[in-house]
Coordinates of C-alpha atoms in Angstrom, one line a residue:
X206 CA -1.6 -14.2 -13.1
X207 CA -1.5 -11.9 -10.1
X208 CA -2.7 -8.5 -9.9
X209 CA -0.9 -5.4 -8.0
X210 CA -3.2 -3.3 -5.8
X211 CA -1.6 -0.3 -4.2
X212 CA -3.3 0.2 -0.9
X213 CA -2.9 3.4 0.8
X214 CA -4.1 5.6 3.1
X215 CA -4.1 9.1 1.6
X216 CA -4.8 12.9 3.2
X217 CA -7.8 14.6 1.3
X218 CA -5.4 16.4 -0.9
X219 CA -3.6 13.3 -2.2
X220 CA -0.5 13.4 0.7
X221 CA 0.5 9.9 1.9
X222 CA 4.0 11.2 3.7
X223 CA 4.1 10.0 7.4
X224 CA 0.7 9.3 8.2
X225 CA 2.0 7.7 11.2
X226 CA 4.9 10.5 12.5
X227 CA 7.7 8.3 12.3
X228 CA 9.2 10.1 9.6
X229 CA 9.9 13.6 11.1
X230 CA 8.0 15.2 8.6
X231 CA 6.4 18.5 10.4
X232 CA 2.5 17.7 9.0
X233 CA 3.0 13.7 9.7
X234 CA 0.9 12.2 12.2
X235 CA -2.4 13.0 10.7
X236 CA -3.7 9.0 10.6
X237 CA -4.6 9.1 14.4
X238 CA -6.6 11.9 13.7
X239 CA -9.1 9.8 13.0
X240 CA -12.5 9.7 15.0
X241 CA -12.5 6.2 17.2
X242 CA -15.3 4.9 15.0
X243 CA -13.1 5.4 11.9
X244 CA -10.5 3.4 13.2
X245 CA -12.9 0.5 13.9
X246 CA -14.3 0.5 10.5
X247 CA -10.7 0.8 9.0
X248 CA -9.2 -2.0 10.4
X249 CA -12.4 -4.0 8.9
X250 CA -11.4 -2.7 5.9
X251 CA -8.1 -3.3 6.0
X252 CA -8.7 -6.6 7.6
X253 CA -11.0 -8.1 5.2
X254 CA -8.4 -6.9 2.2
X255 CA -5.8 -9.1 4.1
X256 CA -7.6 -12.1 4.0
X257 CA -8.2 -11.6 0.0
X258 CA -4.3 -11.0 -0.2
X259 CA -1.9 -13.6 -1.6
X260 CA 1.2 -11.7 -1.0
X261 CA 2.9 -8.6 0.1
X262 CA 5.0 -6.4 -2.1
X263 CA 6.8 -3.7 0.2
X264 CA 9.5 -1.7 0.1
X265 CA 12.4 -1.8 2.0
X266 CA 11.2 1.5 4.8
X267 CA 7.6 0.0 4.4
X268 CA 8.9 -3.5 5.3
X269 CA 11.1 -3.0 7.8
X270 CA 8.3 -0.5 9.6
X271 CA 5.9 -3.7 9.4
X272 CA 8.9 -6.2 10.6
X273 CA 9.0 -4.1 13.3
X274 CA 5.1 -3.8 14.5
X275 CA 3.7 -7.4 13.3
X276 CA 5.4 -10.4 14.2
X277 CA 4.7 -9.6 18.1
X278 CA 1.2 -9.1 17.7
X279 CA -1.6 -11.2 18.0
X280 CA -5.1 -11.7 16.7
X281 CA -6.5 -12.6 13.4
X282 CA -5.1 -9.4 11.1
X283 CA -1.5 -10.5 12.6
X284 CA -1.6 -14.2 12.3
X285 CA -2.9 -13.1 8.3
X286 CA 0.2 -10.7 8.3
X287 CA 2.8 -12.7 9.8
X288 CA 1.6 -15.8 7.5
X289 CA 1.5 -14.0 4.3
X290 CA 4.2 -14.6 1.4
X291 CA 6.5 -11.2 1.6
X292 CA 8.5 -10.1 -1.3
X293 CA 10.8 -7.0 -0.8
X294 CA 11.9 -4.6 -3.0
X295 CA 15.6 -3.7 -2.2
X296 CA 18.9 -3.3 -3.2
X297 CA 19.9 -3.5 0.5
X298 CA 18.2 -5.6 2.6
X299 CA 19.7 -8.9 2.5
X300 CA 18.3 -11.4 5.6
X301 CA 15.0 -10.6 6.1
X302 CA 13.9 -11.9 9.5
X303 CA 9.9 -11.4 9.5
X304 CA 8.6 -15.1 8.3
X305 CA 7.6 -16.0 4.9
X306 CA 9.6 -12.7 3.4
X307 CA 11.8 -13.2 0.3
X308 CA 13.9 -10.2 -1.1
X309 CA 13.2 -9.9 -5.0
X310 CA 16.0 -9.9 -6.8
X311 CA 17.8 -8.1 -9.9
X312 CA 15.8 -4.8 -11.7
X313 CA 12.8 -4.0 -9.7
X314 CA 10.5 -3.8 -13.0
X315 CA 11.7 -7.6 -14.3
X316 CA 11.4 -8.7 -10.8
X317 CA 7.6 -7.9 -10.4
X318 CA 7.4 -8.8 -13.9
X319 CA 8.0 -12.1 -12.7
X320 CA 6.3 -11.9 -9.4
X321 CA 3.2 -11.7 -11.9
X322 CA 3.5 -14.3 -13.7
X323 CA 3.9 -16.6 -10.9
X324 CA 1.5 -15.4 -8.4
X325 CA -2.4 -15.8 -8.9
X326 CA -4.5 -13.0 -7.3
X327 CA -4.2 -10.2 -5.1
X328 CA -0.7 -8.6 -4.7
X329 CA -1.1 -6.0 -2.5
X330 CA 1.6 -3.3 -1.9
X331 CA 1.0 -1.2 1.5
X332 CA 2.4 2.4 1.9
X333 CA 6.0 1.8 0.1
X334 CA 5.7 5.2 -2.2
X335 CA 8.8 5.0 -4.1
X336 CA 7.7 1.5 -5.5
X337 CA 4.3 2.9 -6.0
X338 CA 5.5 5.4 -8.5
X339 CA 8.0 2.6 -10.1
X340 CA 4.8 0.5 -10.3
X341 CA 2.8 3.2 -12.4
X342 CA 5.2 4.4 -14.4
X343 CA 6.0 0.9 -15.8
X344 CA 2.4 -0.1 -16.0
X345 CA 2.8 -2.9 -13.2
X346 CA -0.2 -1.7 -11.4
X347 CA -3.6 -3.0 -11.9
X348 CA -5.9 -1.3 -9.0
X349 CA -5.4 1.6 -6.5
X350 CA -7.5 1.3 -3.5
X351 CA -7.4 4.4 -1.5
X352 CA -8.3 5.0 1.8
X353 CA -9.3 8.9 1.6
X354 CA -8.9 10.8 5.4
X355 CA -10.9 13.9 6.1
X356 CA -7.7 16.0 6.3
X357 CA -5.9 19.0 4.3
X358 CA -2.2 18.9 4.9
X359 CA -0.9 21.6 2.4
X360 CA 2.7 19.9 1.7
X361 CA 3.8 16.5 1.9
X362 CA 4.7 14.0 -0.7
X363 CA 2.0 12.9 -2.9
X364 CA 0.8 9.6 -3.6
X365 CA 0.9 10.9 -7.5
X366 CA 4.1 13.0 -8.3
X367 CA 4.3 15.3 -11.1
X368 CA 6.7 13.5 -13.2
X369 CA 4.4 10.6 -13.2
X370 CA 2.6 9.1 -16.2
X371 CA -0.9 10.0 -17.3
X372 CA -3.5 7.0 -16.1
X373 CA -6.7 6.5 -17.0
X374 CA -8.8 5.4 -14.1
X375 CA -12.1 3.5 -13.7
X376 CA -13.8 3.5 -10.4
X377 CA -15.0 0.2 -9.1
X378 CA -16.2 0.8 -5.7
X379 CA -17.0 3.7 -3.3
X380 CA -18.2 3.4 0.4
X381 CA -18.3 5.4 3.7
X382 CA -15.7 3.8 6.3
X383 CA -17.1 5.0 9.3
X384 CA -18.1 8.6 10.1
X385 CA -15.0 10.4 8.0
X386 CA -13.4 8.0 5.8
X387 CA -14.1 7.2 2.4
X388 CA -12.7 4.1 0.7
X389 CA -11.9 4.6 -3.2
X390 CA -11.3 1.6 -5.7
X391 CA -9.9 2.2 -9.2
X392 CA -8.9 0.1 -11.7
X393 CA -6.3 1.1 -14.0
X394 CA -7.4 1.2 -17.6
X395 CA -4.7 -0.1 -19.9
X396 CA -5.5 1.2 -23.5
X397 CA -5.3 4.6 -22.1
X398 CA -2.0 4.0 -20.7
X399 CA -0.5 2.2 -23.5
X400 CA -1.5 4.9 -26.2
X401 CA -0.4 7.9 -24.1

């Protein structure tokens, strides 16, 4: 059986709106913030978490932003990327061009349901905060690996909205990721969230 991680960058204060700019959003932007050592150590991080994945599971703005950037890069994380099985979560997308990517069909919960069931290992959804939520609320999710910036935005969409269910969390792993990082892994405790 395969297990969702959520894997997200996240602001000190829990925001995980725009960390790139692209969105428009007045506070976005604050991902390159990050000191040039940082950015090394993330993209160990992040590349050593791609060769443990098994699949993808994106929304539609996350995949499309990906489809975008990947396919015309090269290296090791991109060839990892680009080879990767995809699944999409969409009620809109219908051809999806990057390679290996497969739009899930039907209700979103019964689809990853299935997606499960069929995968073994590490189903790792990037960014995609929408599906995120879905994924909690429904008790989809299995571990949230959080990738915590030194920064203080004030406003900006949470990772955690306030209409979302109460979760029990155990903490697995903490490390420093460079000079001003700090990578958080939780696993989601079950009992807790099927007694609330």
């Amino acid at each position: 059986m395969g297990k969702i991680v959520i894997s997200e960058n996240v602001s000190l204060d829990g925001v995980v709106q725009d960390p790139t700019g692209d969105e428009g959003f007045r506070r976005g932007g604050w991902f390159d913030r990050m000191a040039d050592r940082d950015r090394v150590e993330w993209t160990k991080v992040e590349f050593d978490e791609a060769l443990a994945t098994q699949a993808l599971l994106l929304g539609r703005r996350t995949y499309e932003w990906f489809a975008a950037r990947w396919p015309s890069r090269t290296g090791a994380w991109a060839e990892r990327l680009n080879a990767l099985p995809k699944y999409v979560v969409s009620s809109t997308l219908v051809d999806p061009e990057w390679n290996n990517s497969t739009v899930l069909d039907g209700e979103v919960v019964d689809a990853v349901s299935k997606l499960k069931e069929e995968l073994d290992g590490d189903i790792v959804v990037y960014a995609s905060r929408r599906l995120v939520r879905t994924l909690l609320e429904h008790g989809l999710a299995d571990e949230l690996r959080l990738i915590v910036h030194p920064v203080v935005l004030g406003a900006g969409e949470r990772l955690f909205g306030e209409t979302g269910p109460e979760l029990s969390l155990r903490l697995v792993d903490t490390r420093a990721v460079g000079d001003g990082l700090a990578a958080l892994t939780y696993g989601i405790v079950r009992e807790a969230q099927d007694a609330g």
